[in-house]
Coordinates of C-alpha atoms in Angstrom, one line a residue:
X6 CA 161.8 81.1 125.3
X7 CA 162.5 84.2 124.5
X8 CA 162.3 87.3 126.9
X9 CA 161.8 90.8 126.6
X10 CA 164.4 93.5 127.7
X11 CA 163.4 93.5 131.0
X12 CA 163.3 89.6 131.7
X13 CA 159.7 89.2 131.2
X14 CA 157.9 86.5 129.1
X15 CA 155.6 88.1 126.3
X16 CA 152.0 88.1 126.8
X17 CA 150.3 85.4 125.2
X18 CA 148.8 86.4 122.0
X19 CA 145.2 88.1 122.1
X20 CA 145.7 89.1 125.6
X21 CA 144.8 92.5 126.6
X22 CA 146.5 94.0 129.7
X23 CA 143.9 95.6 132.3
X24 CA 144.5 99.2 132.7
X25 CA 145.8 100.1 136.6
X26 CA 143.0 100.4 139.0
X27 CA 142.0 104.3 139.4
X28 CA 141.9 106.0 142.5
X29 CA 139.0 105.0 145.0
X30 CA 136.0 107.1 145.3
X31 CA 136.5 109.7 147.8
X32 CA 132.6 108.9 148.9
X33 CA 133.6 105.5 150.1
X34 CA 136.6 106.6 151.9
X35 CA 135.0 109.5 153.6
X36 CA 131.7 107.8 155.0
X37 CA 128.2 106.2 153.4
X38 CA 126.4 107.0 150.7
X39 CA 122.5 106.4 150.5
X40 CA 120.4 105.2 147.9
X41 CA 117.6 106.8 146.2
X42 CA 114.0 106.0 148.2
X43 CA 110.6 106.4 147.0
X44 CA 109.4 106.0 150.7
X45 CA 111.1 106.8 154.1
X46 CA 111.1 104.6 156.8
X47 CA 109.8 106.9 159.8
X48 CA 105.8 106.0 158.9
X49 CA 103.4 105.1 161.2
X50 CA 100.5 105.4 158.9
X51 CA 99.6 104.7 155.4
X52 CA 96.6 106.7 153.4
X53 CA 94.2 104.0 154.4
X54 CA 95.3 103.7 158.2
X55 CA 92.8 104.8 161.0
X56 CA 94.3 106.2 164.0
X57 CA 92.1 106.6 167.0
X58 CA 89.4 108.8 166.9
X59 CA 90.7 111.4 169.5
X60 CA 93.8 111.9 167.4
X61 CA 92.1 111.8 164.2
X62 CA 89.9 114.5 165.4
X63 CA 92.7 116.6 166.5
X64 CA 94.9 116.0 163.2
X65 CA 91.5 117.3 161.4
X66 CA 91.1 120.3 163.5
X67 CA 94.7 121.2 162.8
X68 CA 94.2 121.0 159.0
X69 CA 91.2 123.3 159.3
X70 CA 93.1 125.8 161.4
X71 CA 96.0 126.0 158.7
X72 CA 93.6 126.3 156.1
X73 CA 91.8 128.9 157.9
X74 CA 94.7 131.6 157.9
X75 CA 94.7 131.8 154.0
X76 CA 91.0 131.9 153.7
X77 CA 91.2 135.3 156.4
X78 CA 94.0 136.5 154.4
X79 CA 92.3 136.5 151.2
X80 CA 89.0 138.0 152.7
X81 CA 90.7 140.7 154.6
X82 CA 92.8 141.6 151.4
X83 CA 89.9 141.9 149.2
X84 CA 86.6 142.5 151.0
X85 CA 87.6 146.2 152.0
X86 CA 88.7 147.1 148.5
X87 CA 85.1 146.0 146.8
X88 CA 83.6 148.2 149.6
X89 CA 82.5 145.3 152.0
X90 CA 82.3 145.9 155.9
X91 CA 83.0 143.3 158.4
X92 CA 79.9 141.4 158.2
X93 CA 80.4 141.3 154.6
X94 CA 84.0 139.8 155.2
X95 CA 82.5 137.4 157.8
X96 CA 79.9 136.0 155.3
X97 CA 82.9 135.9 152.5
X98 CA 85.1 133.7 155.0
X99 CA 81.9 131.4 155.7
X100 CA 81.3 130.7 152.2
X101 CA 84.7 129.9 151.4
X102 CA 85.1 127.8 154.3
X103 CA 81.9 126.2 153.4
X104 CA 82.6 125.6 149.9
X105 CA 86.4 124.1 151.0
X106 CA 84.5 121.7 153.0
X107 CA 82.2 120.7 150.0
X108 CA 85.1 120.6 147.5
X109 CA 87.4 118.6 149.8
X110 CA 84.8 115.8 150.3
X111 CA 84.1 115.3 146.8
X112 CA 87.8 115.2 146.1
X113 CA 88.8 112.5 148.6
X114 CA 85.6 110.4 147.8
X115 CA 85.5 110.3 143.9
X116 CA 88.1 112.5 143.0
X117 CA 91.9 111.8 142.7
X118 CA 91.2 110.4 146.5
X119 CA 94.5 112.0 147.7
X120 CA 94.3 113.6 151.2
X121 CA 94.1 116.9 149.8
X122 CA 92.5 119.9 151.1
X123 CA 90.6 122.5 148.9
X124 CA 91.2 126.2 149.3
X125 CA 90.7 129.4 147.7
X126 CA 93.8 129.9 145.5
X127 CA 95.7 133.4 145.3
X128 CA 96.0 132.8 141.5
X129 CA 92.7 134.8 141.2
X130 CA 93.6 137.5 143.0
X131 CA 95.0 139.5 139.8
X132 CA 91.8 139.1 137.9
X133 CA 89.7 139.9 140.9
X134 CA 91.8 143.1 141.5
X135 CA 91.2 144.1 137.8
X136 CA 87.3 143.8 138.4
X137 CA 87.6 146.2 141.5
X138 CA 89.9 148.7 139.6
X139 CA 87.5 148.6 136.7
X140 CA 84.3 149.2 138.9
X141 CA 86.3 152.1 140.8
X142 CA 85.1 154.7 138.3
X143 CA 81.3 153.8 138.7
X144 CA 78.7 155.0 140.8
X145 CA 76.7 153.3 143.3
X146 CA 74.2 154.0 146.2
X147 CA 76.8 152.7 149.1
X148 CA 79.6 150.6 149.4
X149 CA 77.7 147.6 150.1
X150 CA 75.9 147.8 146.8
X151 CA 79.5 148.2 145.1
X152 CA 80.5 145.0 147.1
X153 CA 77.3 143.0 146.0
X154 CA 77.8 144.3 142.4
X155 CA 81.3 143.2 142.3
X156 CA 80.6 139.9 144.1
X157 CA 78.1 139.4 141.1
X158 CA 80.7 140.0 138.5
X159 CA 83.1 138.0 140.3
X160 CA 80.9 135.1 140.0
X161 CA 79.8 135.3 136.7
X162 CA 83.6 135.1 135.7
X163 CA 84.4 131.8 137.4
X164 CA 81.2 130.1 136.0
X165 CA 82.7 130.5 132.6
X166 CA 86.2 129.9 133.5
X167 CA 85.4 126.9 135.3
X168 CA 85.0 125.1 131.9
X169 CA 88.4 125.6 131.1
X170 CA 89.2 123.3 133.9
X171 CA 86.3 120.7 132.9
X172 CA 87.8 121.1 129.3
X173 CA 91.3 120.0 130.7
X174 CA 90.2 117.3 132.5
X175 CA 88.1 115.6 130.1
X176 CA 90.1 115.8 126.9
X177 CA 92.9 114.3 129.2
X178 CA 95.2 117.5 127.6
X179 CA 96.5 118.1 131.3
X180 CA 97.1 114.3 131.7
X181 CA 98.9 113.7 128.6
X182 CA 101.0 117.0 129.3
X183 CA 102.2 115.8 132.6
X184 CA 103.7 112.6 130.9
X185 CA 106.3 115.1 129.7
X186 CA 107.5 116.0 133.4
X187 CA 110.4 114.3 134.9
X188 CA 112.3 115.1 138.0
X189 CA 114.4 117.7 136.4
X190 CA 111.2 119.6 135.7
X191 CA 109.5 119.0 139.2
X192 CA 112.8 119.9 141.3
X193 CA 112.5 123.8 140.4
X194 CA 108.6 123.5 140.4
X195 CA 108.5 122.3 143.8
X196 CA 111.0 124.5 145.1
X197 CA 109.4 127.6 143.9
X198 CA 105.9 126.4 145.3
X199 CA 107.6 127.5 148.8
X200 CA 109.7 130.0 147.8
X201 CA 107.5 131.8 145.6
X202 CA 105.7 132.6 148.4
X203 CA 108.0 134.4 150.6
X204 CA 105.8 137.4 150.8
X205 CA 103.3 135.5 153.1
X206 CA 106.4 134.5 155.5
X207 CA 108.6 137.0 157.4
X208 CA 107.0 140.1 155.9
X209 CA 103.4 138.9 157.4
X210 CA 105.2 137.8 160.5
X211 CA 106.6 141.1 161.0
X212 CA 103.8 143.1 160.9
X213 CA 103.5 142.3 164.5
X214 CA 106.9 141.1 165.8
X215 CA 105.7 140.7 169.4
X216 CA 103.2 137.7 168.7
X217 CA 105.1 136.7 165.2
X218 CA 108.7 136.1 166.5
X219 CA 107.5 134.2 169.7
X220 CA 105.6 132.0 167.4
X221 CA 108.3 131.1 165.0
X222 CA 110.9 130.3 167.9
X223 CA 108.0 128.1 170.1
X224 CA 107.4 126.4 167.0
X225 CA 110.8 125.3 166.0
X226 CA 111.4 124.4 169.9
X227 CA 108.4 122.3 170.3
X228 CA 108.6 120.2 166.9
X229 CA 112.3 119.6 166.9
X230 CA 113.9 120.1 170.4
X231 CA 111.2 119.6 173.1
X232 CA 109.8 116.4 171.6
X233 CA 113.5 114.7 172.5
X234 CA 112.9 115.2 176.0
X235 CA 110.7 112.5 176.8
X236 CA 109.2 109.8 174.8
X237 CA 105.6 110.7 175.7
X238 CA 106.4 114.3 174.5
X239 CA 107.8 113.1 171.2
X240 CA 104.4 111.4 170.3
X241 CA 102.5 114.6 171.5
X242 CA 104.6 117.4 170.0
X243 CA 105.5 115.6 167.0
X244 CA 101.6 115.7 165.9
X245 CA 100.1 118.6 168.0
X246 CA 103.1 121.2 168.4
X247 CA 101.1 123.5 166.0
X248 CA 98.1 123.5 168.2
X249 CA 100.0 124.0 171.3
X250 CA 101.8 127.0 170.2
X251 CA 99.2 128.8 168.6
X252 CA 97.1 128.5 171.8
X253 CA 100.0 129.8 173.7
X254 CA 101.0 132.6 171.3
X255 CA 97.2 133.3 170.8
X256 CA 96.6 133.7 174.9
X257 CA 100.0 135.7 174.8
X258 CA 98.4 138.3 172.2
X259 CA 95.2 138.6 174.2
X260 CA 96.9 139.4 177.2
X261 CA 98.8 142.2 175.4
X262 CA 95.8 143.4 174.2
X263 CA 93.9 143.6 177.6
X264 CA 97.1 145.4 179.2
X265 CA 96.9 147.8 176.5
X266 CA 100.2 147.1 175.1
X267 CA 99.3 148.6 171.8
X268 CA 96.8 151.4 172.6
X269 CA 99.2 153.6 171.7
X270 CA 100.3 152.1 168.2
X271 CA 99.7 153.1 164.7
X272 CA 96.5 151.9 163.6
X273 CA 98.3 149.2 161.1
X274 CA 100.1 147.7 164.1
X275 CA 96.8 147.3 166.1
X276 CA 95.0 145.5 163.3
X277 CA 97.7 143.0 163.1
X278 CA 98.6 142.6 166.9
X279 CA 95.4 143.3 168.7
X280 CA 92.9 139.9 169.1
X281 CA 89.9 142.6 169.1
X282 CA 90.4 144.3 165.9
X283 CA 89.0 141.7 163.2
X284 CA 85.6 142.5 164.5
X285 CA 84.2 138.9 163.0
X286 CA 83.1 137.5 166.3
X287 CA 80.4 140.7 166.5
X288 CA 79.8 140.7 162.8
X289 CA 79.2 137.0 162.1
X290 CA 75.7 135.4 162.0
X291 CA 74.7 132.7 164.5
X292 CA 73.5 130.5 161.8
X293 CA 73.5 131.1 158.4
X294 CA 74.0 128.2 155.3
X295 CA 75.5 129.8 152.0
X296 CA 73.2 129.1 148.9
X297 CA 73.9 129.8 145.2
X298 CA 73.3 133.4 144.2
X299 CA 73.2 134.9 147.6
X300 CA 74.7 137.7 146.3
X301 CA 72.4 137.9 143.2
X302 CA 72.4 136.8 139.7
X303 CA 75.6 136.6 138.3
X304 CA 76.8 139.5 135.7
X305 CA 78.9 138.1 132.7
X306 CA 81.7 140.5 131.0
X307 CA 83.8 139.2 128.5
X308 CA 86.6 141.5 129.8
X309 CA 86.6 139.9 133.3
X310 CA 85.9 136.3 131.9
X311 CA 89.4 136.3 130.1
X312 CA 91.4 137.5 133.2
X313 CA 89.7 134.3 135.0
X314 CA 90.4 131.9 132.5
X315 CA 94.4 133.1 132.7
X316 CA 94.0 132.2 136.6
X317 CA 92.3 129.1 136.0
X318 CA 95.1 127.7 134.0
X319 CA 97.4 128.7 136.8
X320 CA 95.2 126.8 139.3
X321 CA 95.6 123.7 136.9
X322 CA 99.2 124.0 136.9
X323 CA 99.2 124.1 140.6
X324 CA 96.9 121.8 141.1
X325 CA 99.3 119.2 139.3
X326 CA 102.2 120.3 141.0
X327 CA 101.0 119.8 144.2
X328 CA 100.4 116.1 143.8
X329 CA 104.1 115.2 142.8
X330 CA 105.3 112.3 144.6
X331 CA 108.1 113.8 147.0
X332 CA 109.8 111.5 149.2
X333 CA 109.6 113.4 152.6
X334 CA 110.7 112.4 155.9
X335 CA 107.0 111.7 157.5
X336 CA 107.7 113.6 160.6
X337 CA 109.8 116.5 159.7
X338 CA 107.0 119.0 158.9
X339 CA 103.6 120.1 160.4
X340 CA 100.1 119.6 158.1
X341 CA 98.8 120.7 154.3
X342 CA 98.7 125.1 152.3
X343 CA 96.5 125.5 151.4
X344 CA 98.9 123.9 147.1
X345 CA 98.7 123.1 144.6
X346 CA 98.3 120.1 144.2
X347 CA 97.9 116.3 143.3
X348 CA 101.9 115.4 142.9
X349 CA 102.8 117.0 146.1
X350 CA 100.3 115.5 148.3
X351 CA 101.0 112.0 146.9
X352 CA 104.5 112.4 148.0
X353 CA 103.7 113.6 151.4
X354 CA 100.9 111.0 151.9
X355 CA 103.6 108.4 150.5
X356 CA 101.7 107.7 147.5
X357 CA 102.5 107.3 143.9
X358 CA 101.2 110.0 141.6
X359 CA 97.8 109.8 140.3
X360 CA 97.4 108.4 136.9
X361 CA 94.0 109.0 135.4
X362 CA 93.1 112.9 134.7
X363 CA 91.5 114.4 137.6
X364 CA 88.5 115.0 136.0
X365 CA 86.1 114.9 139.2
X366 CA 88.2 117.7 140.8
X367 CA 87.0 120.1 138.2
X368 CA 83.5 118.9 137.7
X369 CA 81.7 120.7 140.1
X370 CA 83.3 123.9 139.8
X371 CA 80.5 125.6 137.8
X372 CA 78.3 124.6 140.5
X373 CA 80.8 125.7 143.2
X374 CA 81.3 129.3 141.5
X375 CA 77.7 130.1 142.2
X376 CA 78.6 130.5 145.9
X377 CA 82.3 131.3 146.4
X378 CA 84.4 134.6 146.0
X379 CA 87.6 133.0 144.3
X380 CA 88.0 129.6 142.9
X381 CA 89.4 126.9 144.9
X382 CA 92.6 124.6 144.4
X383 CA 93.8 122.2 145.9
X384 CA 96.3 121.8 149.2
X385 CA 98.0 124.9 149.4
X386 CA 101.9 124.8 150.0
X387 CA 101.7 125.3 153.9
X388 CA 99.3 122.3 154.3
X389 CA 101.7 120.1 152.4
X390 CA 104.3 120.0 155.2
X391 CA 101.4 119.5 157.5
X392 CA 100.5 116.1 155.8
X393 CA 104.0 115.1 157.0
X394 CA 104.6 116.2 160.5
X395 CA 101.3 115.4 162.0
X396 CA 100.9 112.2 160.0
X397 CA 97.8 113.5 158.3
X398 CA 98.2 111.5 154.8
X399 CA 95.1 109.8 155.7
X400 CA 91.5 110.2 154.1
X401 CA 89.9 109.7 157.0
X402 CA 91.7 112.8 158.6
X403 CA 91.1 115.1 155.7
X404 CA 87.5 113.8 155.6
X405 CA 87.1 114.5 159.1
X406 CA 88.5 118.4 158.5
X407 CA 85.5 118.9 156.1
X408 CA 83.4 118.5 159.1
X409 CA 84.7 121.3 160.8
X410 CA 84.8 123.3 157.6
X411 CA 81.3 122.8 157.1
X412 CA 80.4 123.3 160.9
X413 CA 82.3 126.7 161.5
X414 CA 80.9 128.1 158.1
X415 CA 77.4 127.7 158.9
X416 CA 77.6 128.7 163.2
X417 CA 79.2 131.7 162.0
X418 CA 80.1 133.0 165.8
X419 CA 82.0 129.8 166.7
X420 CA 83.6 129.8 163.3
X421 CA 84.6 133.6 163.9
X422 CA 86.2 132.9 167.3
X423 CA 89.0 131.1 165.5
X424 CA 89.0 133.2 162.6
X425 CA 90.3 136.1 164.8
X426 CA 93.8 134.5 165.6
X427 CA 96.1 137.5 164.4
X428 CA 97.5 136.7 160.9
X429 CA 101.0 137.3 161.9
X430 CA 100.7 133.8 163.7
X431 CA 100.0 132.2 160.5
X432 CA 103.0 134.2 159.0
X433 CA 105.2 132.4 161.4
X434 CA 103.6 129.2 160.3
X435 CA 104.5 129.7 156.8
X436 CA 107.9 130.6 157.4
X437 CA 108.5 127.0 158.7
X438 CA 106.2 125.2 156.4
X439 CA 106.8 126.9 153.1
X440 CA 110.8 126.6 153.8
X441 CA 110.3 122.8 154.1
X442 CA 108.1 122.6 150.9
X443 CA 111.0 124.1 148.9
X444 CA 113.6 121.8 150.5
X445 CA 111.5 118.9 149.5
X446 CA 111.7 119.9 145.9
X447 CA 115.3 119.2 146.1
X448 CA 115.1 115.8 147.0
X449 CA 113.8 115.2 143.8
X450 CA 117.1 115.3 142.2
X451 CA 118.0 111.6 143.7
X452 CA 116.1 110.3 140.9
X453 CA 118.4 112.1 138.1
X454 CA 121.9 112.4 137.6
X455 CA 122.8 115.6 139.7
X456 CA 126.3 115.7 138.2
X457 CA 125.1 115.9 134.4
X458 CA 125.9 119.6 133.1
X459 CA 122.6 119.2 130.8
X460 CA 120.3 118.6 134.0
X461 CA 122.3 121.5 135.9
X462 CA 121.8 124.0 133.0
X463 CA 117.8 123.1 133.0
X464 CA 117.5 123.5 136.7
X465 CA 119.4 126.7 136.9
X466 CA 117.6 128.2 134.3
X467 CA 114.1 127.2 135.4
X468 CA 114.7 128.2 139.0
X469 CA 116.1 131.9 138.3
X470 CA 113.6 132.6 135.5
X471 CA 110.7 131.3 137.7
X472 CA 111.7 133.9 140.3
X473 CA 113.0 136.5 138.2
X474 CA 110.0 136.8 135.7
X475 CA 107.1 136.3 138.5
X476 CA 108.7 139.2 140.2
X477 CA 108.8 141.6 136.9
X478 CA 105.2 140.8 136.0
X479 CA 104.0 141.3 139.8
X480 CA 105.8 144.7 139.6
X481 CA 104.1 145.5 136.4
X482 CA 100.7 144.9 137.7
X483 CA 101.5 147.2 140.2
X484 CA 103.0 150.1 138.0
X485 CA 101.1 149.3 134.8
X486 CA 97.6 148.6 136.3
X487 CA 95.2 145.9 134.7
X488 CA 93.5 145.3 131.5
X489 CA 92.2 142.7 129.4
X490 CA 95.1 141.2 127.7
X491 CA 97.5 142.3 130.8
X492 CA 95.2 140.2 133.3
X493 CA 96.0 137.0 131.2
X494 CA 99.6 137.4 131.0
X495 CA 99.7 138.7 134.7
X496 CA 97.9 135.8 136.1
X497 CA 99.8 133.3 134.3
X498 CA 103.5 134.7 134.5
X499 CA 103.2 136.1 138.0
X500 CA 103.1 132.6 139.2
X501 CA 106.8 131.4 139.8
X502 CA 105.9 127.5 139.4
X503 CA 104.0 127.9 136.7
X504 CA 106.6 130.0 134.9
X505 CA 109.1 127.1 136.1
X506 CA 106.9 124.5 134.8
X507 CA 106.6 126.3 131.2
X508 CA 110.6 127.0 131.0
X509 CA 111.4 123.4 132.5
X510 CA 109.1 121.5 130.2
X511 CA 110.4 123.5 126.9
X512 CA 114.2 122.8 128.0
X513 CA 113.8 119.3 129.2
X514 CA 111.9 117.8 126.6
X515 CA 114.1 119.5 123.5
X516 CA 117.6 119.7 125.0
X517 CA 119.6 116.5 124.2
X518 CA 116.2 114.5 125.7
X519 CA 116.5 111.4 123.7
X520 CA 120.0 110.8 124.6
X521 CA 119.3 111.9 128.4
X522 CA 116.7 109.4 129.2
X523 CA 118.4 107.8 132.3
X524 CA 120.1 111.3 133.5
X525 CA 116.7 112.9 133.6
X526 CA 115.3 110.3 135.9
X527 CA 112.7 108.8 133.6
X528 CA 113.3 105.3 134.1
X529 CA 111.9 105.9 137.7
X530 CA 109.2 108.4 136.7
X531 CA 107.3 106.6 133.6
X532 CA 106.0 103.5 135.6
X533 CA 103.8 106.3 137.7
X534 CA 102.3 107.8 134.6
X535 CA 100.4 104.9 133.7
X536 CA 97.7 103.1 135.4
X537 CA 99.4 99.9 134.6
X538 CA 102.8 100.8 135.6
X539 CA 102.8 99.9 139.0
X540 CA 100.8 97.7 141.0
X541 CA 100.1 100.0 143.9
X542 CA 98.0 102.3 141.3
X543 CA 94.9 100.4 141.8
X544 CA 95.4 100.0 145.3
X545 CA 95.5 104.0 145.9
X546 CA 93.3 105.5 143.0
X547 CA 90.5 103.2 143.1
X548 CA 87.2 104.5 143.0
X549 CA 84.8 103.6 146.0
X550 CA 81.7 101.4 145.4
X551 CA 83.6 99.9 142.4
X552 CA 82.6 103.0 140.6
X553 CA 85.5 102.6 137.9
X554 CA 83.5 99.6 136.6
X555 CA 80.9 101.9 135.3
X556 CA 83.0 104.4 133.9
X557 CA 84.6 104.1 130.4
X558 CA 88.3 103.2 130.7
X559 CA 89.6 106.0 128.6
X560 CA 88.7 108.1 131.6
X561 CA 90.7 106.0 134.0

């Protein structure tokens, strides 16, 4: 036998010497790692679960209170600019609530069936503002006549623009586009759903720090600290901390109002802090049922229709982004904001994303436009966390909440009582809820390769441009005013999530997309993009009363 120079026998022919073992991963030496999870374990209810009736009623009422904040904020912002008085504002709020209830009921019964609350969309503020500015130079007999004429033009524009939604649904254009999405696109989109609404957080709270700050502090303490004191307190505060905090701070605000704490304050401060400055309770009618053309026959103007069409495209994008399947801890956030939002709602209700195009959600928009001020969209972002913190990811709870919407919209005095809650209280709520919405977007990265430089590039560009471009167009609207072409661009690009979804979709599908399928998270995503891709799809999204048997399969 021949030995080598170091007295070792030569390796056998064909034998390959294994390389020395590399250093052990620091992740294993420093602690455990967590694998991606589609659903988390802290669940008490699924979408078809049925809590006790008292609990369901309280959760449904909580849904109503949260969506009421956005409704009042929109009416308070727009109606005075249109020439309306307190009575007109009360009527607009009643109409918005009534149509929100009808739309939500349709959505949960024969729409996508997700537990999604429909509410007015801020995307339509730009075209509505354009209409207000165009009419500012016209002469009217009085302010009420100006308000009525503006409402008729808004109605006409909404009726025409509603056909855009119907086209996107029936033609399956939007459903086919959604198949181009991936977790890499969804991360910046959902993050900006929350961060893009920062002006509705602390700036709204700061209008009256005396009640906004206590609301924010109490909400955090009740939801996260006091619930750990006792097992019974955990159950109550985990679900109903929001209602308790609103009741406490609202009573505190009433005491300050009666005690004269704001008598010498500036008018703007009194408007935000006092509980008797909304004048809704004295202006609202006892009983009034909204009906079509209640402000008169619609007026159709092409210059205003184009602006509404741009806002309609934004609302469609927001409707889809909210239904994203987010893996959110079930008890870390309070109830559904208003949204968008078919995908995020699926996540917060712990469902798979909806497969069939959301057609029925948009079909009634033409009829609904006959009654309402601004078009409605699915679940606002503030509601999204609600669906986790209060366990309202239930169809029954959301459907019961429509009963509150309809009741308080018809019996105006009762609805006006809750609508008089000071807006800084809602600002404090949004500080918590919108922050959690943004955080849930980050969890989507668990299904993709977060160490890929390609993914980091797409995420970074989408996030930054989503914030930067939307900020530019918001400032441009204020500086340059409105116009037919400006309305379309401003409506689309003033929405941070919409910009993110445009930029992210282009980059993710053109930048080495074919060679980065696994890095993009598509193996996890694709099964949920087809009706037969996952066995849970039929369970979650089958139509009631076997309606699906009578619908052509191309629409399912």
